[in-house]
PDB file of C-alpha atoms in Angstrom:
ATOM      1  CA  UNK V 112      32.391  16.964   4.870  1.00  0.00           C
ATOM      2  CA  UNK V 113      29.964  14.079   3.945  1.00  0.00           C
ATOM      3  CA  UNK V 114      26.990  13.898   5.529  1.00  0.00           C
ATOM      4  CA  UNK V 115      27.199  11.448   8.565  1.00  0.00           C
ATOM      5  CA  UNK V 116      24.007   9.121  10.520  1.00  0.00           C
ATOM      6  CA  UNK V 117      24.110   7.549  13.925  1.00  0.00           C
ATOM      7  CA  UNK V 118      23.305   3.630  13.857  1.00  0.00           C
ATOM      8  CA  UNK V 119      22.602   1.848  16.728  1.00  0.00           C
ATOM      9  CA  UNK V 120      22.107  -1.678  18.035  1.00  0.00           C
ATOM     10  CA  UNK V 121      24.500  -5.035  17.812  1.00  0.00           C
ATOM     11  CA  UNK V 122      23.390  -6.449  14.405  1.00  0.00           C
ATOM     12  CA  UNK V 123      23.399  -2.640  12.477  1.00  0.00           C
ATOM     13  CA  UNK V 124      26.430  -1.651  13.856  1.00  0.00           C
ATOM     14  CA  UNK V 125      28.363  -5.362  12.852  1.00  0.00           C
ATOM     15  CA  UNK V 126      26.600  -5.183   9.311  1.00  0.00           C
ATOM     16  CA  UNK V 127      28.073  -1.802   9.121  1.00  0.00           C
ATOM     17  CA  UNK V 128      31.635  -3.347  10.206  1.00  0.00           C
ATOM     18  CA  UNK V 129      31.448  -6.150   8.036  1.00  0.00           C
ATOM     19  CA  UNK V 130      30.450  -4.377   4.858  1.00  0.00           C
ATOM     20  CA  UNK V 131      31.018  -0.890   5.185  1.00  0.00           C
ATOM     21  CA  UNK V 132      33.483  -0.267   7.631  1.00  0.00           C
ATOM     22  CA  UNK V 133      35.408   2.525   5.481  1.00  0.00           C
ATOM     23  CA  UNK V 134      32.461   4.873   6.386  1.00  0.00           C
ATOM     24  CA  UNK V 135      32.499   4.554  10.094  1.00  0.00           C
ATOM     25  CA  UNK V 136      33.990   7.106  12.141  1.00  0.00           C
ATOM     26  CA  UNK V 137      33.807   6.097  15.386  1.00  0.00           C
ATOM     27  CA  UNK V 138      32.077   3.357  17.758  1.00  0.00           C
ATOM     28  CA  UNK V 139      31.015   3.988  21.088  1.00  0.00           C
ATOM     29  CA  UNK V 140      30.401   1.044  23.421  1.00  0.00           C
ATOM     30  CA  UNK V 141      28.845   0.606  26.814  1.00  0.00           C
ATOM     31  CA  UNK V 142      31.752   0.402  29.201  1.00  0.00           C
ATOM     32  CA  UNK V 143      29.761  -2.147  31.514  1.00  0.00           C
ATOM     33  CA  UNK V 144      29.278  -4.636  28.712  1.00  0.00           C
ATOM     34  CA  UNK V 145      32.578  -4.508  26.931  1.00  0.00           C
ATOM     35  CA  UNK V 146      33.105  -8.477  27.800  1.00  0.00           C
ATOM     36  CA  UNK V 147      29.926  -9.611  26.410  1.00  0.00           C
ATOM     37  CA  UNK V 148      30.670 -12.464  23.857  1.00  0.00           C
ATOM     38  CA  UNK V 149      29.014 -10.024  20.848  1.00  0.00           C
ATOM     39  CA  UNK V 150      30.220  -6.963  22.242  1.00  0.00           C
ATOM     40  CA  UNK V 151      34.007  -8.596  22.115  1.00  0.00           C
ATOM     41  CA  UNK V 152      32.897  -9.359  18.548  1.00  0.00           C
ATOM     42  CA  UNK V 153      32.205  -5.572  17.329  1.00  0.00           C
ATOM     43  CA  UNK V 154      35.084  -4.257  19.696  1.00  0.00           C
ATOM     44  CA  UNK V 155      37.372  -6.826  17.461  1.00  0.00           C
ATOM     45  CA  UNK V 156      36.010  -5.876  14.061  1.00  0.00           C
ATOM     46  CA  UNK V 157      36.394  -2.546  15.155  1.00  0.00           C
ATOM     47  CA  UNK V 158      40.026  -2.723  15.669  1.00  0.00           C
ATOM     48  CA  UNK V 159      40.163  -4.835  12.596  1.00  0.00           C
ATOM     49  CA  UNK V 160      39.250  -1.802  10.354  1.00  0.00           C
ATOM     50  CA  UNK V 161      40.993   0.907  12.589  1.00  0.00           C
ATOM     51  CA  UNK V 162      37.659   2.654  13.695  1.00  0.00           C
ATOM     52  CA  UNK V 163      38.022   4.550  17.224  1.00  0.00           C
ATOM     53  CA  UNK V 164      36.190   2.892  20.054  1.00  0.00           C
ATOM     54  CA  UNK V 165      35.106   4.838  23.260  1.00  0.00           C
ATOM     55  CA  UNK V 166      33.622   3.226  26.225  1.00  0.00           C
ATOM     56  CA  UNK V 167      30.426   5.384  27.509  1.00  0.00           C
ATOM     57  CA  UNK V 168      27.962   4.830  30.640  1.00  0.00           C
ATOM     58  CA  UNK V 169      24.475   3.584  29.475  1.00  0.00           C
ATOM     59  CA  UNK V 170      23.218   6.827  30.268  1.00  0.00           C
ATOM     60  CA  UNK V 171      25.537   8.714  27.595  1.00  0.00           C
ATOM     61  CA  UNK V 172      24.107   6.435  25.128  1.00  0.00           C
ATOM     62  CA  UNK V 173      20.352   6.116  25.983  1.00  0.00           C
ATOM     63  CA  UNK V 174      21.052  10.266  25.350  1.00  0.00           C
ATOM     64  CA  UNK V 175      22.915   9.694  22.459  1.00  0.00           C
ATOM     65  CA  UNK V 176      20.208   7.348  21.283  1.00  0.00           C
ATOM     66  CA  UNK V 177      17.545   9.345  21.722  1.00  0.00           C
ATOM     67  CA  UNK V 178      16.537   5.824  24.236  1.00  0.00           C
ATOM     68  CA  UNK V 179      15.988   3.900  21.128  1.00  0.00           C
ATOM     69  CA  UNK V 180      16.843  -0.015  21.950  1.00  0.00           C
ATOM     70  CA  UNK V 181      21.003   0.529  21.131  1.00  0.00           C
ATOM     71  CA  UNK V 182      21.936  -2.763  22.848  1.00  0.00           C
ATOM     72  CA  UNK V 183      25.156  -0.982  24.358  1.00  0.00           C
ATOM     73  CA  UNK V 184      26.602   0.111  21.438  1.00  0.00           C
ATOM     74  CA  UNK V 185      26.486   3.103  18.538  1.00  0.00           C
ATOM     75  CA  UNK V 186      28.515   3.818  15.623  1.00  0.00           C
ATOM     76  CA  UNK V 187      28.850   7.355  13.781  1.00  0.00           C
ATOM     77  CA  UNK V 188      28.980   6.496  10.084  1.00  0.00           C
ATOM     78  CA  UNK V 189      28.447   8.270   6.886  1.00  0.00           C
ATOM     79  CA  UNK V 190      25.423   8.262   4.651  1.00  0.00           C
ATOM     80  CA  UNK V 191      26.008   5.621   1.751  1.00  0.00           C
ATOM     81  CA  UNK V 192      25.941   7.432  -1.781  1.00  0.00           C
ATOM     82  CA  UNK V 193      23.517   6.041  -4.758  1.00  0.00           C
ATOM     83  CA  UNK V 194      25.102   4.823  -7.735  1.00  0.00           C
ATOM     84  CA  UNK V 195      24.530   5.745 -11.191  1.00  0.00           C
ATOM     85  CA  UNK V 196      24.025   3.917 -14.455  1.00  0.00           C
ATOM     86  CA  UNK V 197      27.311   3.003 -15.318  1.00  0.00           C
ATOM     87  CA  UNK V 198      27.419   1.280 -12.421  1.00  0.00           C
ATOM     88  CA  UNK V 199      24.493  -0.608 -12.915  1.00  0.00           C
ATOM     89  CA  UNK V 200      25.894  -1.916 -15.975  1.00  0.00           C
ATOM     90  CA  UNK V 201      29.219  -3.101 -14.633  1.00  0.00           C
ATOM     91  CA  UNK V 202      26.795  -4.666 -11.857  1.00  0.00           C
ATOM     92  CA  UNK V 203      24.886  -6.515 -14.589  1.00  0.00           C
ATOM     93  CA  UNK V 204      28.447  -7.088 -16.570  1.00  0.00           C
ATOM     94  CA  UNK V 205      29.688  -9.031 -13.620  1.00  0.00           C
ATOM     95  CA  UNK V 206      26.696 -10.949 -12.692  1.00  0.00           C
ATOM     96  CA  UNK V 207      27.017 -14.707 -13.139  1.00  0.00           C
ATOM     97  CA  UNK V 208      23.747 -15.376 -12.301  1.00  0.00           C
ATOM     98  CA  UNK V 209      20.200 -13.980 -13.814  1.00  0.00           C
ATOM     99  CA  UNK V 210      19.346 -10.690 -12.420  1.00  0.00           C
ATOM    100  CA  UNK V 211      17.423  -9.991  -9.307  1.00  0.00           C
ATOM    101  CA  UNK V 212      16.632  -6.434  -9.294  1.00  0.00           C
ATOM    102  CA  UNK V 213      13.744  -4.579  -7.130  1.00  0.00           C
ATOM    103  CA  UNK V 214      12.713  -1.271  -9.234  1.00  0.00           C
ATOM    104  CA  UNK V 215      10.536   1.634  -7.356  1.00  0.00           C
ATOM    105  CA  UNK V 216       9.030   4.295  -9.126  1.00  0.00           C
ATOM    106  CA  UNK V 217       8.638   7.328  -7.256  1.00  0.00           C
ATOM    107  CA  UNK V 218       8.972   6.312  -3.445  1.00  0.00           C
ATOM    108  CA  UNK V 219       9.234   9.416  -1.232  1.00  0.00           C
ATOM    109  CA  UNK V 220       8.930   7.821   1.921  1.00  0.00           C
ATOM    110  CA  UNK V 221      12.287   7.358   3.408  1.00  0.00           C
ATOM    111  CA  UNK V 222      10.753   4.337   5.863  1.00  0.00           C
ATOM    112  CA  UNK V 223       9.211   3.122   2.783  1.00  0.00           C
ATOM    113  CA  UNK V 224      12.759   3.032   0.970  1.00  0.00           C
ATOM    114  CA  UNK V 225      14.581   1.672   4.178  1.00  0.00           C
ATOM    115  CA  UNK V 226      12.142  -1.306   4.687  1.00  0.00           C
ATOM    116  CA  UNK V 227      12.350  -2.165   0.839  1.00  0.00           C
ATOM    117  CA  UNK V 228      16.465  -1.830   1.076  1.00  0.00           C
ATOM    118  CA  UNK V 229      15.995  -4.534   4.056  1.00  0.00           C
ATOM    119  CA  UNK V 230      13.753  -6.850   2.222  1.00  0.00           C
ATOM    120  CA  UNK V 231      16.158  -6.603  -0.998  1.00  0.00           C
ATOM    121  CA  UNK V 232      18.911  -7.503   1.037  1.00  0.00           C
ATOM    122  CA  UNK V 233      17.238 -10.601   2.705  1.00  0.00           C
ATOM    123  CA  UNK V 234      15.860 -11.660  -0.461  1.00  0.00           C
ATOM    124  CA  UNK V 235      19.406 -11.171  -2.487  1.00  0.00           C
ATOM    125  CA  UNK V 236      18.201  -8.622  -4.633  1.00  0.00           C
ATOM    126  CA  UNK V 237      21.225  -7.143  -6.662  1.00  0.00           C
ATOM    127  CA  UNK V 238      20.509  -3.941  -7.309  1.00  0.00           C
ATOM    128  CA  UNK V 239      17.436  -1.657  -5.767  1.00  0.00           C
ATOM    129  CA  UNK V 240      16.588   0.881  -8.842  1.00  0.00           C
ATOM    130  CA  UNK V 241      15.313   4.247  -8.677  1.00  0.00           C
ATOM    131  CA  UNK V 242      14.309   7.532 -10.561  1.00  0.00           C
ATOM    132  CA  UNK V 243      16.623  10.618  -9.155  1.00  0.00           C
ATOM    133  CA  UNK V 244      13.324  12.869  -9.931  1.00  0.00           C
ATOM    134  CA  UNK V 245      10.244  12.545  -7.348  1.00  0.00           C
ATOM    135  CA  UNK V 246      11.850   9.926  -5.237  1.00  0.00           C
ATOM    136  CA  UNK V 247      13.747   9.559  -1.811  1.00  0.00           C
ATOM    137  CA  UNK V 248      17.230   8.874  -1.595  1.00  0.00           C
ATOM    138  CA  UNK V 249      19.601   7.487   1.246  1.00  0.00           C
ATOM    139  CA  UNK V 250      18.820   9.695   3.642  1.00  0.00           C
ATOM    140  CA  UNK V 251      19.811   9.094   7.394  1.00  0.00           C
ATOM    141  CA  UNK V 252      16.370   8.115   8.397  1.00  0.00           C
ATOM    142  CA  UNK V 253      16.601   5.826   5.345  1.00  0.00           C
ATOM    143  CA  UNK V 254      19.465   4.404   5.944  1.00  0.00           C
ATOM    144  CA  UNK V 255      18.434   3.707   9.825  1.00  0.00           C
ATOM    145  CA  UNK V 256      15.277   1.982   8.910  1.00  0.00           C
ATOM    146  CA  UNK V 257      17.384  -0.237   6.673  1.00  0.00           C
ATOM    147  CA  UNK V 258      19.548  -1.440   9.655  1.00  0.00           C
ATOM    148  CA  UNK V 259      22.809  -2.105   7.583  1.00  0.00           C
ATOM    149  CA  UNK V 260      20.698  -2.939   4.058  1.00  0.00           C
ATOM    150  CA  UNK V 261      22.341   0.337   2.433  1.00  0.00           C
ATOM    151  CA  UNK V 262      25.570  -0.472   2.898  1.00  0.00           C
ATOM    152  CA  UNK V 263      25.109  -3.877   1.321  1.00  0.00           C
ATOM    153  CA  UNK V 264      22.285  -3.519  -1.797  1.00  0.00           C
ATOM    154  CA  UNK V 265      23.908  -1.315  -4.489  1.00  0.00           C
ATOM    155  CA  UNK V 266      21.171   1.857  -4.516  1.00  0.00           C
ATOM    156  CA  UNK V 267      21.057   3.109  -8.310  1.00  0.00           C
ATOM    157  CA  UNK V 268      19.245   6.402  -8.811  1.00  0.00           C
ATOM    158  CA  UNK V 269      18.765   6.549 -13.078  1.00  0.00           C
ATOM    159  CA  UNK V 270      17.891  10.302 -14.783  1.00  0.00           C
ATOM    160  CA  UNK V 271      15.226   8.415 -16.876  1.00  0.00           C
ATOM    161  CA  UNK V 272      13.549   5.018 -15.717  1.00  0.00           C
ATOM    162  CA  UNK V 273      11.573   4.361 -18.553  1.00  0.00           C
ATOM    163  CA  UNK V 274      14.974   4.376 -20.927  1.00  0.00           C
ATOM    164  CA  UNK V 275      16.589   2.411 -17.884  1.00  0.00           C
ATOM    165  CA  UNK V 276      13.707  -0.445 -18.259  1.00  0.00           C
ATOM    166  CA  UNK V 277      14.205  -1.090 -21.894  1.00  0.00           C
ATOM    167  CA  UNK V 278      17.597  -1.272 -21.832  1.00  0.00           C
ATOM    168  CA  UNK V 279      16.727  -4.099 -19.068  1.00  0.00           C
ATOM    169  CA  UNK V 280      14.932  -5.696 -20.945  1.00  0.00           C
ATOM    170  CA  UNK V 281      16.607  -5.243 -24.693  1.00  0.00           C
ATOM    171  CA  UNK V 282      20.107  -5.709 -23.191  1.00  0.00           C
ATOM    172  CA  UNK V 283      19.678  -7.740 -20.369  1.00  0.00           C
ATOM    173  CA  UNK V 284      16.534  -9.670 -21.039  1.00  0.00           C
ATOM    174  CA  UNK V 285      14.950  -8.922 -18.042  1.00  0.00           C
ATOM    175  CA  UNK V 286      11.321  -9.507 -17.438  1.00  0.00           C
ATOM    176  CA  UNK V 287       9.643  -6.652 -15.588  1.00  0.00           C
ATOM    177  CA  UNK V 288       6.969  -7.932 -13.585  1.00  0.00           C
ATOM    178  CA  UNK V 289       4.784  -4.466 -11.973  1.00  0.00           C
ATOM    179  CA  UNK V 290       2.483  -4.298  -9.365  1.00  0.00           C
ATOM    180  CA  UNK V 291      -1.127  -2.858 -10.186  1.00  0.00           C
ATOM    181  CA  UNK V 292      -4.578  -3.323  -8.340  1.00  0.00           C
ATOM    182  CA  UNK V 293      -6.282  -3.903 -11.625  1.00  0.00           C
ATOM    183  CA  UNK V 294      -3.976  -6.347 -13.061  1.00  0.00           C
ATOM    184  CA  UNK V 295      -5.574  -9.853 -13.812  1.00  0.00           C
ATOM    185  CA  UNK V 296      -2.848 -12.098 -12.609  1.00  0.00           C
ATOM    186  CA  UNK V 297      -2.589 -13.134  -8.914  1.00  0.00           C
ATOM    187  CA  UNK V 298       1.351 -12.760  -7.966  1.00  0.00           C
ATOM    188  CA  UNK V 299       1.226 -16.402  -6.963  1.00  0.00           C
ATOM    189  CA  UNK V 300       0.066 -17.206 -10.781  1.00  0.00           C
ATOM    190  CA  UNK V 301       2.913 -15.412 -12.298  1.00  0.00           C
ATOM    191  CA  UNK V 302       6.484 -17.066 -13.397  1.00  0.00           C
ATOM    192  CA  UNK V 303       9.104 -15.076 -11.804  1.00  0.00           C
ATOM    193  CA  UNK V 304      11.702 -17.317 -12.356  1.00  0.00           C
ATOM    194  CA  UNK V 305      14.792 -16.076 -14.413  1.00  0.00           C
ATOM    195  CA  UNK V 306      16.387 -12.702 -15.109  1.00  0.00           C
ATOM    196  CA  UNK V 307      13.716 -10.778 -13.331  1.00  0.00           C
ATOM    197  CA  UNK V 308      12.812  -7.006 -12.200  1.00  0.00           C
ATOM    198  CA  UNK V 309      10.132  -6.738  -9.713  1.00  0.00           C
ATOM    199  CA  UNK V 310       8.733  -3.009 -10.070  1.00  0.00           C
ATOM    200  CA  UNK V 311       6.619  -1.079  -7.477  1.00  0.00           C
ATOM    201  CA  UNK V 312       4.765   1.827  -7.629  1.00  0.00           C
ATOM    202  CA  UNK V 313       4.976   4.948  -5.274  1.00  0.00           C
ATOM    203  CA  UNK V 314       3.269   5.044  -2.167  1.00  0.00           C
ATOM    204  CA  UNK V 315      -0.021   7.509  -3.721  1.00  0.00           C
ATOM    205  CA  UNK V 316      -0.141   6.997  -7.187  1.00  0.00           C
ATOM    206  CA  UNK V 317       1.421   4.055  -7.839  1.00  0.00           C
ATOM    207  CA  UNK V 318       3.978   3.387 -11.179  1.00  0.00           C
ATOM    208  CA  UNK V 319       3.851   6.287 -13.500  1.00  0.00           C
ATOM    209  CA  UNK V 320       2.400   5.373 -17.109  1.00  0.00           C
ATOM    210  CA  UNK V 321       5.487   5.122 -18.958  1.00  0.00           C
ATOM    211  CA  UNK V 322       7.090   2.803 -16.399  1.00  0.00           C
ATOM    212  CA  UNK V 323       3.297   0.462 -16.573  1.00  0.00           C
ATOM    213  CA  UNK V 324       3.641   0.306 -20.160  1.00  0.00           C
ATOM    214  CA  UNK V 325       7.179  -0.547 -19.882  1.00  0.00           C
ATOM    215  CA  UNK V 326       6.475  -3.899 -18.045  1.00  0.00           C
ATOM    216  CA  UNK V 327       5.868  -7.100 -19.299  1.00  0.00           C
ATOM    217  CA  UNK V 328       3.394  -8.356 -17.131  1.00  0.00           C
ATOM    218  CA  UNK V 329       1.160  -6.653 -14.432  1.00  0.00           C
ATOM    219  CA  UNK V 330       0.175  -8.719 -11.301  1.00  0.00           C
ATOM    220  CA  UNK V 331      -2.485  -8.213  -8.175  1.00  0.00           C
ATOM    221  CA  UNK V 332      -1.837  -9.331  -4.591  1.00  0.00           C
ATOM    222  CA  UNK V 333      -4.701 -11.536  -3.636  1.00  0.00           C
ATOM    223  CA  UNK V 334      -6.869  -9.013  -0.984  1.00  0.00           C
ATOM    224  CA  UNK V 335      -9.219 -11.127   1.227  1.00  0.00           C
ATOM    225  CA  UNK V 336     -10.143  -7.588   3.373  1.00  0.00           C
ATOM    226  CA  UNK V 337     -12.019  -4.552   3.672  1.00  0.00           C
ATOM    227  CA  UNK V 338      -8.428  -2.735   2.566  1.00  0.00           C
ATOM    228  CA  UNK V 339      -7.579  -2.432  -1.127  1.00  0.00           C
ATOM    229  CA  UNK V 340      -3.867  -1.990  -0.921  1.00  0.00           C
ATOM    230  CA  UNK V 341      -0.702  -2.222   1.123  1.00  0.00           C
ATOM    231  CA  UNK V 342       2.006  -0.575   1.988  1.00  0.00           C
ATOM    232  CA  UNK V 343       4.334  -0.354  -0.734  1.00  0.00           C
ATOM    233  CA  UNK V 344       7.565  -1.775   1.851  1.00  0.00           C
ATOM    234  CA  UNK V 345       5.062  -4.368   2.411  1.00  0.00           C
ATOM    235  CA  UNK V 346       4.161  -5.422  -0.522  1.00  0.00           C
ATOM    236  CA  UNK V 347       7.470  -5.302  -2.030  1.00  0.00           C
ATOM    237  CA  UNK V 348       8.725  -7.865   0.578  1.00  0.00           C
ATOM    238  CA  UNK V 349       5.563  -9.918  -0.406  1.00  0.00           C
ATOM    239  CA  UNK V 350       6.793 -10.040  -3.930  1.00  0.00           C
ATOM    240  CA  UNK V 351      10.247 -10.624  -3.254  1.00  0.00           C
ATOM    241  CA  UNK V 352      10.049 -13.505  -1.471  1.00  0.00           C
ATOM    242  CA  UNK V 353       7.492 -15.255  -3.646  1.00  0.00           C
ATOM    243  CA  UNK V 354      10.447 -14.462  -5.833  1.00  0.00           C
ATOM    244  CA  UNK V 355      12.739 -16.295  -4.060  1.00  0.00           C
ATOM    245  CA  UNK V 356      10.546 -19.164  -3.238  1.00  0.00           C
ATOM    246  CA  UNK V 357      10.018 -20.145  -6.955  1.00  0.00           C
ATOM    247  CA  UNK V 358      13.681 -19.037  -7.531  1.00  0.00           C
ATOM    248  CA  UNK V 359      15.156 -22.180  -5.518  1.00  0.00           C
ATOM    249  CA  UNK V 360      16.913 -20.105  -3.582  1.00  0.00           C
ATOM    250  CA  UNK V 361      18.344 -21.012   0.126  1.00  0.00           C
ATOM    251  CA  UNK V 362      20.443 -19.551   2.451  1.00  0.00           C
TER     252      UNK V 362
END
């Protein structure tokens, strides 16, 4: 039986219904709020997708979600599965716009992965790529933090990251921009248009040597205070949104 997770909140449940209804097992709705406009939308989407809806009390939802801000709704859903190199090639072949990718080399904290997926969804990233070894996968915690983005952004785990990066460059013309504190080029001076892969290192050691050597350009985030580095999820968000600004992408 596949692993499942509990998601709570109107946005998370609605996103799961719109983009991953096939993975939803059951939805619980606070009975006293079932006539609310946004709740009626959730219930309607669940019925369209044949997902069972059970009405419960607020106290039951509080207990079920361990006191989180559930907004009157929670759902049990299967944990999404990661994809592989074949799926990456199929995805890239099907694009009619320049690839826009996020590569995470050694991110091990599921909270950071979830936050990166959320930023990836917000910025239109086509796929998030990570190595299978020494990296966190789509755990229930990562999916919960992602708030639905684990269902919308393809997460691809590869056997050999350096080989995958070389293939992206040679076969798909992807320009790889890595982040490093000692880099000379500020992020805001880099050209982030065209086929692009933003490469982020892990929480403690950053990018591995082969990953660093695979990058076409290393950039740094300008730091004005005493802190020497940012959390990887925060840094990824800054890089992705600067890329969006340069690429002229709008909602």
